[in-house]
Coordinates of C-alpha atoms in Angstrom, one line a residue:
M1 CA -10.3 18.9 -38.1
R2 CA -11.4 22.5 -38.5
H3 CA -8.9 25.1 -37.3
T4 CA -10.6 26.7 -34.3
P5 CA -7.9 27.8 -31.8
E6 CA -10.4 28.7 -29.0
Y7 CA -11.5 25.0 -28.8
V8 CA -8.0 23.4 -28.9
F9 CA -7.8 20.6 -26.4
D10 CA -4.1 19.8 -25.9
D11 CA -3.8 18.5 -22.3
V12 CA -2.4 15.0 -22.3
E13 CA -4.0 14.1 -19.0
G14 CA -7.3 15.5 -20.3
I15 CA -7.0 13.2 -23.4
R16 CA -6.3 10.2 -21.1
A17 CA -9.4 11.0 -19.1
L18 CA -11.4 11.3 -22.3
V19 CA -10.4 7.8 -23.4
R20 CA -10.9 6.5 -19.9
E21 CA -14.4 7.9 -19.7
N22 CA -15.3 7.0 -23.3
P23 CA -13.6 3.7 -24.1
W24 CA -14.9 3.1 -27.6
G25 CA -12.9 4.2 -30.6
T26 CA -12.9 4.3 -34.4
I27 CA -9.7 3.0 -36.0
V28 CA -9.0 4.5 -39.4
S29 CA -6.2 3.4 -41.8
F30 CA -5.2 4.4 -45.3
V31 CA -4.2 1.2 -47.0
P32 CA -2.4 1.6 -50.4
G33 CA -4.5 0.1 -53.2
R34 CA -7.5 -0.2 -50.9
G35 CA -8.1 3.3 -49.6
L36 CA -9.6 4.1 -46.2
V37 CA -10.5 1.3 -43.8
A38 CA -12.4 1.9 -40.6
S39 CA -13.2 -0.4 -37.6
H40 CA -14.8 0.1 -34.2
Y41 CA -13.5 -1.4 -31.0
P42 CA -13.3 -0.9 -27.2
L43 CA -10.1 0.7 -25.9
L44 CA -8.2 0.9 -22.7
L45 CA -5.3 3.0 -21.5
A46 CA -2.0 1.4 -20.6
E47 CA -2.3 3.2 -17.3
D48 CA 1.3 2.7 -16.2
A49 CA 2.8 4.1 -19.4
D50 CA 4.0 7.6 -20.0
G51 CA 2.0 9.7 -22.4
I52 CA -1.0 8.2 -24.2
V53 CA -0.8 4.5 -24.9
L54 CA -3.9 2.5 -26.0
V55 CA -4.4 -1.3 -25.8
S56 CA -7.1 -3.2 -27.6
H57 CA -7.7 -5.9 -30.2
V58 CA -9.3 -6.4 -33.5
G59 CA -11.1 -9.5 -34.8
R60 CA -9.7 -11.4 -37.6
P61 CA -9.5 -10.5 -40.5
D62 CA -9.6 -6.8 -39.6
E63 CA -5.9 -6.9 -39.0
R64 CA -5.4 -7.8 -42.6
L65 CA -7.8 -5.1 -43.8
H66 CA -5.9 -2.5 -41.9
E67 CA -2.5 -4.1 -42.5
L68 CA -2.2 -3.5 -38.8
G69 CA 1.3 -2.7 -37.6
A70 CA 2.6 -1.8 -41.1
H71 CA 1.7 1.9 -41.0
E72 CA 0.2 4.7 -39.0
V73 CA -3.5 4.6 -38.0
M74 CA -5.8 7.3 -36.5
V75 CA -8.0 6.4 -33.6
I76 CA -11.0 8.7 -33.1
V77 CA -12.4 8.9 -29.6
Y78 CA -15.6 10.9 -28.8
G79 CA -16.8 12.4 -25.5
P80 CA -20.2 13.9 -24.9
Q81 CA -21.7 15.7 -27.9
G82 CA -25.1 17.2 -28.8
Y83 CA -27.2 19.9 -30.4
V84 CA -27.4 23.3 -28.9
S85 CA -30.5 25.4 -29.9
P86 CA -30.2 29.2 -30.3
S87 CA -33.5 29.5 -28.5
W88 CA -31.6 28.7 -25.3
Y89 CA -29.4 31.8 -25.7
D90 CA -32.0 34.5 -25.1
T91 CA -29.9 36.7 -27.3
S92 CA -30.1 37.8 -30.9
P93 CA -28.8 37.1 -33.5
A94 CA -27.9 33.5 -32.8
V95 CA -27.5 30.3 -34.8
P96 CA -27.8 26.6 -34.0
T97 CA -24.6 24.8 -33.2
W98 CA -23.2 21.5 -31.9
N99 CA -21.0 21.0 -28.8
F100 CA -18.6 18.1 -28.6
A101 CA -15.3 16.7 -27.3
V102 CA -13.3 14.6 -29.8
A103 CA -9.7 13.5 -30.2
H104 CA -7.8 12.1 -33.2
L105 CA -4.9 9.9 -31.9
H106 CA -2.1 8.9 -34.3
G107 CA 0.5 6.2 -34.0
T108 CA 1.7 2.9 -35.5
P109 CA 0.3 -0.2 -33.7
E110 CA 2.5 -2.8 -32.1
I111 CA 1.1 -6.3 -32.5
L112 CA 0.9 -8.2 -29.3
S113 CA 1.8 -11.9 -28.7
D114 CA -1.1 -14.3 -28.0
E115 CA -0.1 -14.2 -24.3
E116 CA -0.1 -10.4 -24.2
N117 CA -3.4 -10.3 -26.1
L118 CA -5.0 -12.7 -23.7
R119 CA -4.0 -10.4 -20.8
V120 CA -5.5 -7.4 -22.7
L121 CA -8.8 -9.3 -23.3
D122 CA -8.8 -10.4 -19.7
R123 CA -8.4 -6.8 -18.6
L124 CA -11.1 -5.5 -21.0
V125 CA -13.6 -8.0 -19.7
A126 CA -12.8 -7.3 -16.1
H127 CA -13.0 -3.5 -16.7
F128 CA -16.5 -3.6 -18.2
E129 CA -17.8 -6.4 -15.9
S130 CA -16.6 -5.0 -12.6
P131 CA -19.6 -2.7 -12.0
L132 CA -22.0 -5.6 -12.2
P133 CA -23.1 -7.4 -9.0
E134 CA -21.9 -10.8 -10.4
P135 CA -19.0 -10.0 -12.8
Y136 CA -18.3 -12.5 -15.6
L137 CA -14.5 -12.9 -15.7
M138 CA -12.8 -14.6 -18.5
R139 CA -10.6 -16.9 -16.4
E140 CA -12.8 -17.2 -13.3
T141 CA -13.4 -20.9 -13.9
L142 CA -11.5 -23.6 -15.7
E143 CA -14.2 -23.7 -18.3
N144 CA -14.0 -19.9 -18.9
A145 CA -10.2 -20.1 -19.0
A146 CA -10.2 -22.9 -21.6
Y147 CA -12.7 -20.9 -23.8
A148 CA -10.6 -17.8 -23.5
E149 CA -7.5 -19.7 -24.6
R150 CA -9.4 -20.8 -27.7
I151 CA -11.0 -17.4 -28.7
V152 CA -7.7 -15.5 -28.3
H153 CA -6.6 -16.9 -31.7
G154 CA -9.6 -15.2 -33.4
T155 CA -8.3 -11.8 -32.3
V156 CA -5.2 -9.7 -32.8
G157 CA -4.1 -7.5 -29.9
F158 CA -2.2 -4.3 -30.3
R159 CA -0.6 -1.5 -28.3
L160 CA -0.7 2.0 -29.8
R161 CA 1.7 4.6 -28.5
V162 CA 0.2 7.9 -29.5
D163 CA 3.0 10.0 -31.1
R164 CA 0.7 12.9 -32.0
F165 CA -2.9 14.0 -31.5
E166 CA -5.3 16.7 -32.4
A167 CA -8.3 17.3 -30.2
K168 CA -11.1 19.8 -29.8
E169 CA -13.5 20.5 -27.0
K170 CA -16.3 22.9 -28.1
M171 CA -18.3 23.7 -25.0
S172 CA -19.6 27.2 -25.7
Q173 CA -16.3 28.8 -24.6
D174 CA -17.1 31.7 -26.9
K175 CA -20.4 32.5 -25.2
P176 CA -21.0 34.9 -22.2
A177 CA -21.4 33.3 -18.8
E178 CA -25.1 33.8 -18.6
V179 CA -25.6 32.1 -22.0
V180 CA -23.4 29.1 -20.8
D181 CA -25.6 28.8 -17.7
R182 CA -28.8 28.8 -19.8
V183 CA -27.4 26.1 -22.2
I184 CA -26.3 23.9 -19.3
A185 CA -29.8 24.3 -17.7
A186 CA -31.5 23.5 -21.0
L187 CA -29.5 20.3 -21.6
G188 CA -30.5 19.1 -18.2
E189 CA -34.2 19.6 -18.8
P190 CA -36.6 16.8 -20.1
G191 CA -37.1 17.2 -23.9
P192 CA -35.8 16.1 -27.3
Y193 CA -32.3 17.4 -26.6
E194 CA -31.9 16.4 -22.9
N195 CA -28.3 15.6 -22.6
P196 CA -27.0 15.3 -19.0
Q197 CA -23.6 14.0 -20.0
L198 CA -23.0 17.1 -22.2
A199 CA -24.3 19.4 -19.5
A200 CA -21.9 17.8 -17.0
R201 CA -19.0 18.2 -19.4
M202 CA -19.9 21.9 -20.1
A203 CA -20.2 22.5 -16.3
R204 CA -16.7 21.0 -15.8
V205 CA -15.1 23.0 -18.5
H206 CA -16.6 26.3 -17.2
G207 CA -16.0 25.5 -13.5
R208 CA -19.6 25.0 -12.7
E209 CA -19.5 21.4 -11.5
G210 CA -22.4 21.8 -9.0
Q211 CA -24.7 23.3 -11.7
A212 CA -25.3 20.4 -14.1

């Protein structure tokens, strides 16, 4: 990742929040003789663990493609991101840019037993179903429970304790307050680059939560 000290994002609780709010990750491995391998899966935090610990699963045969558990992987998690036009700055000179929040999380996965994997799958489904008026739960009925017991063998669960990470949060920290205000306002207006999620993130970073 580009070395930009002003955008360094090194707060562990902030990274945990980024994962919690954006539970979709890219898993990248370097496999000897095969090169780079990438897969994309939902992620959850092990909330009761210290530090940053991720739990998820991959479908077979992705665990063989990654040689999962045999070496370190990098998991990439994105927060809000989007284009920022220099026309919003009302200053000159100015150039286009892109604001974003992203974290590269490194660690060696621990493969879960089928029983542990089933608990993770159960938690994943419950997590994403809970906002719905009639949530579909994996083991809510005997039929669902029997199906869950069958499909668990088609996935491999893992726990990833993050032992190092690199993260950046570029939210116009290098711009004057009046420019930040104009960018937040522009991102909230209807148009091709309307981006309320990015506006809200910028407002939070700059202490303007009521503005976005």
